[in-house]
Amino acid sequence: MQKAVLADFFNNSSVGLAIFDDQLRYQALNHCLAAMHGIPVESHLGKTPREILGIIALQVEPAIKQVFT
């Protein structure tokens, strides 16, 4: 039941959500975030923010790294 609730929240959220591995590679993201980037969900998987966002990633990577610490 909890997995279904979390999946529903993740997939139906009106904010962009992503899950990264410890190398900052996208492991999962919702359609909202993919739409913000203008790139399909499948094209994100296994890639880093720099590969998806280019130089803009320099602004978001520090925040992602802070979450890991």
Backbone as a chain_set.jsonl record, in Angstrom:
{"seq": "MQKAVLADFFNNSSVGLAIFDDQLRYQALNHCLAAMHGIPVESHLGKTPREILGIIALQVEPAIKQVFT", "coords": {"N": [[0.821, -1.201, 0.0], [1.923, 1.282, 0.823], [3.874, 1.708, -1.153], [2.3, 2.121, -3.394], [1.005, 4.495, -2.728], [3.181, 6.257, -2.536], [4.155, 6.093, -5.183], [1.97, 7.152, -6.55], [1.941, 9.778, -5.517], [4.474, 10.664, -6.426], [4.222, 10.408, -9.24], [2.011, 11.982, -9.838], [2.464, 14.506, -8.959], [2.582, 18.08, -8.967], [4.956, 19.329, -9.045], [8.392, 19.195, -10.01], [10.145, 16.204, -9.563], [12.939, 14.178, -8.671], [15.046, 11.289, -8.492], [18.284, 10.523, -7.619], [21.387, 8.723, -8.131], [24.446, 8.048, -6.277], [26.327, 9.123, -7.942], [25.193, 11.249, -9.106], [23.423, 10.595, -11.179], [20.413, 10.411, -12.964], [17.954, 8.353, -11.652], [15.288, 8.043, -11.451], [12.482, 10.03, -12.37], [9.803, 12.384, -12.4], [7.05, 13.035, -14.68], [6.47, 15.713, -14.712], [8.905, 17.072, -14.133], [10.41, 16.208, -16.328], [8.966, 17.432, -18.371], [9.47, 20.113, -17.756], [12.141, 20.248, -18.441], [11.933, 19.7, -21.082], [12.53, 17.285, -22.189], [12.154, 13.811, -22.708], [11.257, 11.459, -20.076], [12.581, 8.941, -20.253], [14.911, 9.611, -21.599], [16.422, 10.893, -19.713], [17.291, 9.012, -17.849], [19.975, 7.476, -16.197], [21.716, 9.459, -16.887], [23.573, 12.456, -16.088], [22.797, 15.607, -14.422], [24.312, 17.569, -15.778], [24.582, 16.475, -18.307], [22.004, 16.646, -19.184], [21.1, 19.277, -18.648], [23.173, 20.966, -19.273], [25.219, 23.836, -18.86], [23.597, 25.042, -16.978], [23.29, 23.197, -15.011], [25.354, 23.614, -13.241], [24.361, 25.33, -11.38], [22.425, 23.877, -10.014], [23.539, 21.45, -9.171], [25.143, 21.768, -6.743], [23.11, 21.956, -4.777], [21.876, 19.473, -4.979], [23.988, 17.807, -4.214], [24.261, 18.663, -1.582], [21.992, 17.613, -0.406], [22.665, 14.921, -0.371], [24.69, 14.932, 1.555]], "CA": [[0.0, 0.0, 0.0], [2.771, 2.471, 0.886], [4.508, 1.898, -2.452], [1.294, 2.68, -4.3], [0.786, 5.898, -2.332], [4.374, 7.004, -2.941], [4.171, 6.156, -6.642], [0.922, 8.093, -6.94], [2.438, 11.113, -5.191], [5.592, 10.959, -7.324], [3.787, 10.52, -10.633], [0.941, 12.961, -10.023], [2.849, 15.769, -8.338], [2.669, 19.225, -9.876], [6.323, 19.842, -8.962], [9.359, 18.263, -10.55], [10.82, 15.358, -8.579], [13.904, 13.247, -9.245], [15.865, 10.462, -7.612], [19.623, 10.393, -8.181], [22.314, 7.837, -7.437], [25.535, 8.806, -5.663], [27.117, 9.763, -9.009], [24.274, 12.262, -9.637], [22.739, 10.141, -12.378], [18.973, 10.246, -12.775], [17.46, 6.99, -11.529], [13.845, 8.175, -11.679], [11.96, 11.39, -12.316], [8.4, 12.395, -12.805], [6.775, 13.672, -15.973], [6.494, 17.167, -14.526], [10.291, 17.52, -14.296], [10.787, 15.969, -17.72], [8.335, 18.483, -19.174], [10.213, 21.365, -17.505], [13.392, 20.164, -19.192], [11.633, 19.512, -22.498], [13.196, 16.043, -22.576], [11.386, 12.687, -22.153], [11.754, 10.777, -18.882], [13.507, 7.88, -20.632], [16.178, 10.199, -22.034], [17.152, 11.333, -18.523], [17.744, 7.908, -17.01], [21.386, 7.133, -16.288], [22.506, 10.644, -17.236], [23.753, 13.457, -15.037], [22.194, 16.901, -14.742], [25.115, 18.276, -16.789], [24.266, 15.924, -19.627], [20.649, 17.065, -19.534], [20.891, 20.72, -18.52], [24.337, 21.749, -19.689], [25.825, 24.741, -17.883], [22.615, 25.342, -15.919], [23.496, 22.208, -13.944], [26.3, 24.165, -12.266], [23.564, 26.01, -10.357], [21.603, 22.938, -9.245], [24.324, 20.347, -8.613], [25.485, 21.941, -5.325], [21.948, 21.664, -3.936], [21.688, 18.017, -4.989], [25.069, 17.252, -3.391], [23.969, 18.988, -0.178], [20.997, 16.639, 0.055], [23.389, 13.676, -0.078], [25.432, 15.038, 2.807]], "C": [[0.859, 1.257, 0.0], [3.437, 2.753, -0.45], [3.538, 2.538, -3.433], [1.049, 4.146, -3.997], [1.971, 6.75, -2.765], [4.45, 7.149, -4.453], [3.135, 7.148, -7.149], [1.36, 9.526, -6.682], [3.517, 11.534, -6.18], [5.093, 11.251, -8.734], [2.735, 11.594, -10.872], [1.233, 14.311, -9.387], [2.92, 16.877, -9.385], [4.008, 19.939, -9.752], [7.26, 18.767, -9.506], [10.087, 17.511, -9.448], [11.776, 14.416, -9.3], [14.588, 12.468, -8.136], [17.185, 10.246, -8.334], [20.395, 9.306, -7.453], [23.468, 8.688, -6.899], [26.504, 9.426, -6.668], [26.312, 10.852, -9.717], [23.689, 11.875, -10.996], [21.259, 9.964, -12.05], [18.626, 8.762, -12.727], [15.953, 6.949, -11.764], [13.509, 9.654, -11.657], [10.522, 11.345, -12.783], [8.227, 13.168, -14.112], [6.787, 15.191, -15.871], [7.907, 17.707, -14.736], [10.759, 17.328, -15.735], [10.205, 17.047, -18.63], [9.039, 19.826, -18.981], [11.503, 21.397, -18.316], [13.154, 20.056, -20.694], [12.274, 18.258, -23.072], [12.424, 14.879, -21.956], [12.064, 12.047, -20.945], [12.845, 9.782, -19.254], [14.878, 8.42, -21.034], [17.017, 10.717, -20.876], [17.886, 10.187, -17.834], [19.198, 7.529, -17.282], [22.294, 8.299, -16.628], [22.59, 11.592, -16.049], [23.02, 14.739, -15.406], [22.987, 17.681, -15.794], [24.833, 17.776, -18.188], [22.884, 16.376, -20.104], [20.53, 18.586, -19.618], [22.049, 21.585, -19.004], [24.839, 22.625, -18.55], [24.873, 25.122, -16.743], [22.796, 24.392, -14.74], [24.458, 22.717, -12.882], [25.571, 24.885, -11.139], [22.792, 25.026, -9.483], [22.397, 21.805, -8.601], [24.729, 20.557, -7.159], [24.327, 21.619, -4.384], [21.7, 20.156, -3.868], [22.741, 17.361, -4.101], [24.834, 17.509, -1.913], [22.949, 18.015, 0.394], [21.686, 15.326, 0.414], [24.152, 13.749, 1.228], [24.48, 15.217, 3.958]], "O": [[0.57, 2.201, -0.735], [3.556, 3.912, -0.848], [3.925, 3.405, -4.217], [0.901, 4.955, -4.913], [1.788, 7.843, -3.3], [4.777, 8.226, -4.953], [3.404, 7.902, -8.085], [1.172, 10.396, -7.533], [3.473, 12.644, -6.712], [5.501, 12.236, -9.349], [2.584, 12.068, -11.998], [0.348, 15.16, -9.288], [3.275, 16.637, -10.539], [4.182, 21.032, -10.292], [6.948, 17.577, -9.463], [10.589, 18.12, -8.504], [11.479, 13.918, -10.386], [14.693, 12.927, -6.999], [17.215, 9.842, -9.497], [20.102, 8.997, -6.298], [23.464, 9.909, -7.05], [27.403, 10.172, -6.282], [26.695, 11.32, -10.789], [23.485, 12.731, -11.857], [20.901, 9.436, -10.997], [18.959, 8.007, -13.64], [15.413, 5.941, -12.219], [14.185, 10.439, -10.992], [10.085, 10.412, -13.457], [9.137, 13.855, -14.577], [7.085, 15.877, -16.849], [8.088, 18.698, -15.444], [11.431, 18.195, -16.293], [10.874, 17.518, -19.549], [9.188, 20.592, -19.934], [11.907, 22.446, -18.817], [14.064, 20.292, -21.488], [12.532, 18.169, -24.272], [12.069, 14.949, -20.78], [13.287, 12.088, -20.81], [13.914, 9.775, -18.644], [15.892, 7.753, -20.829], [18.212, 10.957, -21.044], [18.978, 10.376, -17.299], [19.599, 7.297, -18.422], [23.515, 8.146, -16.655], [21.776, 11.532, -15.127], [22.66, 14.94, -16.566], [22.394, 18.38, -16.616], [24.84, 18.549, -19.147], [22.64, 16.472, -21.307], [19.928, 19.116, -20.552], [21.911, 22.802, -19.129], [24.877, 22.189, -17.4], [25.325, 25.486, -15.657], [22.489, 24.744, -13.601], [24.382, 22.289, -11.73], [26.121, 25.032, -10.048], [22.531, 25.321, -8.317], [21.968, 21.255, -7.587], [24.668, 19.602, -6.385], [24.543, 21.065, -3.306], [21.353, 19.629, -2.811], [22.424, 16.462, -3.323], [25.167, 16.67, -1.076], [23.04, 17.636, 1.562], [21.323, 14.688, 1.403], [24.26, 12.751, 1.94], [24.912, 15.327, 5.105]]}, "num_chains": 1, "name": "protein.A"}
